[in-house]
Amino acid sequence: MAKTAKATKAVVKTEQVNPYEAMLERFNKAADILKIDERARKILSRPERIVRVNLPVVMDDGSTEVFEAYRVIHSTALGPSKGGIRYSMMVNEDEVMALAAWMTWKCAAVSIPYGGAKGGIKCEPRALSEGEKERLTRAYTAAMANVFGPDSDIPAPDMGTDDRVMAWIVDEYSKLNGNKFIPGVVTGKPLELGGSKGRKEATGRSVMLTTLLALKELLGENPEGLTVAVQGFGNVGSIAAKLLSQRGLKVVAISDRTGGYYNEHGILINQAILYRDQNDGVLEGFKGGEKISNKELLELNVDILIPAAVENVITKENAPHIKARLIVEGANGPTTPQADEILEDKGVWVIPDIIANAGGVTASYFEWVQNRRGHYYTEAEVNDRIDQIIKEAFERMLHKAFRHKVSLRLGAYLSAVERVAKGLELLGKF
Ligand code: GLU
């Protein structure tokens, strides 16, 4: 009882942001500047399709649980829709709608031939056994059999899902389609089943790459010795931390849902990754740094801050206390629109999610291409192609932002929204 009351109080205190409204606010700003056709604005303000299902799953103890699940297709104007599937207790329709739209803007911003989608199942993935997770994933795939498809809608991993989950989707989807092996229906697969070299590291890699580009082109600084704090130590945060420390930056703080760890001399990232992998995927008890809270991590006196966990962590409450000069968004939607304004006034550079973490979906694109061609690239080939695409998208963002004298986020939205609106027009949708 006391615990609930405390939790409610904490929620009331922080800024309440509906992620879909946060997305719309940025989209509308871009649409205003671009003066896009009002019919395009109308179409893009809503998802094309929302599929909501309740999935009954037999649990290990013989009981039956019913799970709330979604797949939202925001746009297919530029190609089949693309986007991950999230397993989390925070999943709800508005969140999945926002995440789906962000995929539309992300794919358009980096100019890969996809629309945007996202899926989600409201569950606590850590509380499920391997068998329960498999049955839930297969039930979800069966329910989405007419939505998913290599030419229509292509899922991938997101929070709470991984290559193992993607393998079950391939198997279930292939079974439902006359036992034809169809690896191109999902990306982020294990290498043995048509996954791509470099896919797992790709999101963290683009965070690293865009950090270095920003240091060089915006701050005019040498990366060597600059300090970094990374929030979130999953696939994105841990790889970004590793790659940045390999390039001479000093990662002084990391965190996950169990809290933060600070070491002014720099955290040994490989040691932290090993510790996490041997401890149920969490950093709890890690001795490589002094314990701090996630809140303290965001406000540390560092050069670079990398939010790589969930939405809405940089808010109007903490934005005034942020000391980093550069924020690189590994997570989707970590900064609220009000926080954006505060950071802009303070002169903090923010590399937006749709550019900074776009390496993941870009690698997914190359995985899908390899599946279709049946020809596989080396890791160096995949990385070179991804780096090239991210660099070009970064330059387009800068160009738009400087030309219109707007934030980098709006610059990225301008190039994305322009492209999608043009696609709709060319298709004759209005
Ligand atoms: N879930 C990742 C994202 O938010 C990857 C999506 C994909 O590869 O389709 O970008």
GROMACS .gro file of N, CA, C and O and ligand atoms in nm, residues 71 81-86 99 102-103 106-107 112 114-115 117-118 154-159 161 186-188 199 203 236 330-332 353-354 357-365 367, ligand 1:
model
  190
   71ARG      N    1   0.030  -0.418  -3.296
   71ARG     CA    2   0.121  -0.384  -3.406
   71ARG      C    3   0.060  -0.261  -3.470
   71ARG      O    4  -0.058  -0.263  -3.509
   81SER      N    5   0.645  -0.153  -4.414
   81SER     CA    6   0.670  -0.091  -4.284
   81SER      C    7   0.774  -0.172  -4.207
   81SER      O    8   0.783  -0.294  -4.220
   82LYS      N    9   0.852  -0.100  -4.127
   82LYS     CA   10   0.966  -0.160  -4.058
   82LYS      C   11   0.969  -0.110  -3.915
   82LYS      O   12   0.948   0.008  -3.890
   83GLY      N   13   1.000  -0.201  -3.822
   83GLY     CA   14   1.015  -0.156  -3.684
   83GLY      C   15   1.010  -0.273  -3.587
   83GLY      O   16   0.953  -0.378  -3.617
   84GLY      N   17   1.068  -0.252  -3.471
   84GLY     CA   18   1.085  -0.360  -3.374
   84GLY      C   19   0.959  -0.398  -3.299
   84GLY      O   20   0.851  -0.342  -3.318
   85ILE      N   21   0.977  -0.499  -3.214
   85ILE     CA   22   0.871  -0.545  -3.124
   85ILE      C   23   0.924  -0.534  -2.982
   85ILE      O   24   1.033  -0.583  -2.952
   86ARG      N   25   0.847  -0.469  -2.897
   86ARG     CA   26   0.889  -0.442  -2.760
   86ARG      C   27   0.810  -0.528  -2.662
   86ARG      O   28   0.688  -0.535  -2.671
   99LEU      N   29   0.611   0.516  -3.128
   99LEU     CA   30   0.730   0.444  -3.173
   99LEU      C   31   0.719   0.408  -3.321
   99LEU      O   32   0.818   0.409  -3.395
  102TRP      N   33   0.789   0.721  -3.520
  102TRP     CA   34   0.933   0.752  -3.517
  102TRP      C   35   1.008   0.665  -3.617
  102TRP      O   36   1.107   0.707  -3.675
  103MET      N   37   0.960   0.541  -3.637
  103MET     CA   38   1.026   0.454  -3.737
  103MET      C   39   1.006   0.511  -3.878
  103MET      O   40   1.097   0.504  -3.961
  106LYS      N   41   1.250   0.790  -3.898
  106LYS     CA   42   1.387   0.740  -3.894
  106LYS      C   43   1.427   0.681  -4.030
  106LYS      O   44   1.533   0.714  -4.084
  107CYS      N   45   1.343   0.595  -4.084
  107CYS     CA   46   1.377   0.532  -4.214
  107CYS      C   47   1.388   0.639  -4.323
  107CYS      O   48   1.476   0.631  -4.409
  112ILE      N   49   1.629   0.494  -4.626
  112ILE     CA   50   1.619   0.354  -4.665
  112ILE      C   51   1.473   0.327  -4.704
  112ILE      O   52   1.383   0.394  -4.651
  114TYR      N   53   1.179   0.211  -4.662
  114TYR     CA   54   1.080   0.153  -4.571
  114TYR      C   55   0.986   0.259  -4.517
  114TYR      O   56   1.021   0.377  -4.506
  115GLY      N   57   0.868   0.210  -4.476
  115GLY     CA   58   0.778   0.290  -4.394
  115GLY      C   59   0.807   0.258  -4.248
  115GLY      O   60   0.910   0.199  -4.217
  117ALA      N   61   0.672   0.112  -3.851
  117ALA     CA   62   0.577   0.035  -3.769
  117ALA      C   63   0.642   0.004  -3.635
  117ALA      O   64   0.762   0.024  -3.617
  118LYS      N   65   0.564  -0.043  -3.543
  118LYS     CA   66   0.620  -0.093  -3.416
  118LYS      C   67   0.520  -0.191  -3.357
  118LYS      O   68   0.400  -0.178  -3.378
  154ILE      N   69   0.788  -0.571  -4.162
  154ILE     CA   70   0.906  -0.650  -4.122
  154ILE      C   71   0.949  -0.613  -3.980
  154ILE      O   72   1.011  -0.509  -3.959
  155PRO      N   73   0.917  -0.697  -3.882
  155PRO     CA   74   0.959  -0.666  -3.744
  155PRO      C   75   1.108  -0.689  -3.719
  155PRO      O   76   1.180  -0.735  -3.807
  156ALA      N   77   1.150  -0.656  -3.598
  156ALA     CA   78   1.290  -0.666  -3.557
  156ALA      C   79   1.291  -0.661  -3.404
  156ALA      O   80   1.187  -0.637  -3.342
  157PRO      N   81   1.406  -0.679  -3.342
  157PRO     CA   82   1.409  -0.667  -3.195
  157PRO      C   83   1.394  -0.522  -3.148
  157PRO      O   84   1.423  -0.428  -3.222
  158ASP      N   85   1.347  -0.506  -3.027
  158ASP     CA   86   1.344  -0.377  -2.958
  158ASP      C   87   1.359  -0.413  -2.810
  158ASP      O   88   1.400  -0.524  -2.777
  159MET      N   89   1.324  -0.322  -2.720
  159MET     CA   90   1.340  -0.350  -2.577
  159MET      C   91   1.273  -0.481  -2.537
  159MET      O   92   1.156  -0.503  -2.569
  161THR      N   93   1.327  -0.783  -2.637
  161THR     CA   94   1.330  -0.893  -2.735
  161THR      C   95   1.471  -0.903  -2.795
  161THR      O   96   1.548  -0.808  -2.789
  186VAL      N   97   1.159  -1.109  -4.082
  186VAL     CA   98   1.208  -1.031  -3.968
  186VAL      C   99   1.358  -1.006  -3.984
  186VAL      O  100   1.426  -1.080  -4.055
  187THR      N  101   1.408  -0.906  -3.912
  187THR     CA  102   1.553  -0.882  -3.910
  187THR      C  103   1.600  -0.889  -3.765
  187THR      O  104   1.517  -0.896  -3.674
  188GLY      N  105   1.731  -0.887  -3.749
  188GLY     CA  106   1.785  -0.903  -3.614
  188GLY      C  107   1.785  -1.049  -3.575
  188GLY      O  108   1.774  -1.083  -3.457
  199ARG      N  109   2.479  -0.658  -3.722
  199ARG     CA  110   2.347  -0.609  -3.684
  199ARG      C  111   2.336  -0.578  -3.535
  199ARG      O  112   2.282  -0.477  -3.494
  203THR      N  113   2.328  -0.043  -3.371
  203THR     CA  114   2.263   0.073  -3.309
  203THR      C  115   2.366   0.149  -3.223
  203THR      O  116   2.380   0.272  -3.235
  236VAL      N  117   2.197  -0.126  -2.679
  236VAL     CA  118   2.239   0.004  -2.732
  236VAL      C  119   2.344   0.070  -2.642
  236VAL      O  120   2.456   0.101  -2.685
  330GLY      N  121   2.042   0.753  -2.780
  330GLY     CA  122   2.043   0.611  -2.815
  330GLY      C  123   1.903   0.552  -2.807
  330GLY      O  124   1.866   0.465  -2.885
  331ALA      N  125   1.823   0.600  -2.711
  331ALA     CA  126   1.685   0.553  -2.696
  331ALA      C  127   1.596   0.624  -2.796
  331ALA      O  128   1.635   0.725  -2.855
  332ASN      N  129   1.474   0.574  -2.814
  332ASN     CA  130   1.374   0.645  -2.892
  332ASN      C  131   1.296   0.737  -2.799
  332ASN      O  132   1.246   0.692  -2.695
  353ASP      N  133   1.726   1.101  -3.178
  353ASP     CA  134   1.710   0.955  -3.193
  353ASP      C  135   1.703   0.908  -3.338
  353ASP      O  136   1.766   0.809  -3.375
  354ILE      N  137   1.625   0.978  -3.420
  354ILE     CA  138   1.601   0.926  -3.555
  354ILE      C  139   1.727   0.929  -3.642
  354ILE      O  140   1.730   0.868  -3.748
  357ASN      N  141   2.029   0.673  -3.341
  357ASN     CA  142   2.016   0.527  -3.323
  357ASN      C  143   1.972   0.456  -3.451
  357ASN      O  144   1.933   0.339  -3.448
  358ALA      N  145   1.981   0.525  -3.564
  358ALA     CA  146   1.932   0.469  -3.691
  358ALA      C  147   2.022   0.359  -3.748
  358ALA      O  148   1.986   0.294  -3.846
  359GLY      N  149   2.138   0.336  -3.687
  359GLY     CA  150   2.225   0.229  -3.735
  359GLY      C  151   2.157   0.092  -3.729
  359GLY      O  152   2.180   0.006  -3.813
  360GLY      N  153   2.072   0.074  -3.628
  360GLY     CA  154   2.004  -0.055  -3.610
  360GLY      C  155   1.916  -0.089  -3.729
  360GLY      O  156   1.928  -0.195  -3.791
  361VAL      N  157   1.828   0.003  -3.762
  361VAL     CA  158   1.736  -0.026  -3.873
  361VAL      C  159   1.811  -0.026  -4.008
  361VAL      O  160   1.774  -0.096  -4.100
  362THR      N  161   1.920   0.050  -4.015
  362THR     CA  162   1.998   0.049  -4.139
  362THR      C  163   2.063  -0.089  -4.158
  362THR      O  164   2.062  -0.146  -4.269
  363ALA      N  165   2.114  -0.146  -4.049
  363ALA     CA  166   2.169  -0.282  -4.059
  363ALA      C  167   2.058  -0.381  -4.091
  363ALA      O  168   2.079  -0.477  -4.167
  364SER      N  169   1.940  -0.357  -4.035
  364SER     CA  170   1.825  -0.443  -4.066
  364SER      C  171   1.795  -0.441  -4.216
  364SER      O  172   1.764  -0.544  -4.276
  365TYR      N  173   1.805  -0.323  -4.273
  365TYR     CA  174   1.781  -0.311  -4.417
  365TYR      C  175   1.879  -0.400  -4.494
  365TYR      O  176   1.841  -0.475  -4.583
  367GLU      N  177   2.033  -0.659  -4.379
  367GLU     CA  178   2.000  -0.800  -4.351
  367GLU      C  179   1.891  -0.848  -4.447
  367GLU      O  180   1.900  -0.955  -4.506
  431GLU     N1  181   1.400  -0.138  -3.273
  431GLU     C1  182   1.502  -0.071  -3.349
  431GLU     C2  183   1.468   0.077  -3.363
  431GLU     O1  184   1.397   0.134  -3.285
  431GLU     C3  185   1.530  -0.141  -3.481
  431GLU     C4  186   1.416  -0.153  -3.577
  431GLU     C5  187   1.445  -0.238  -3.698
  431GLU     O2  188   1.558  -0.283  -3.715
  431GLU     O3  189   1.352  -0.259  -3.774
  431GLU     O4  190   1.520   0.144  -3.449
   0.00000   0.00000   0.00000
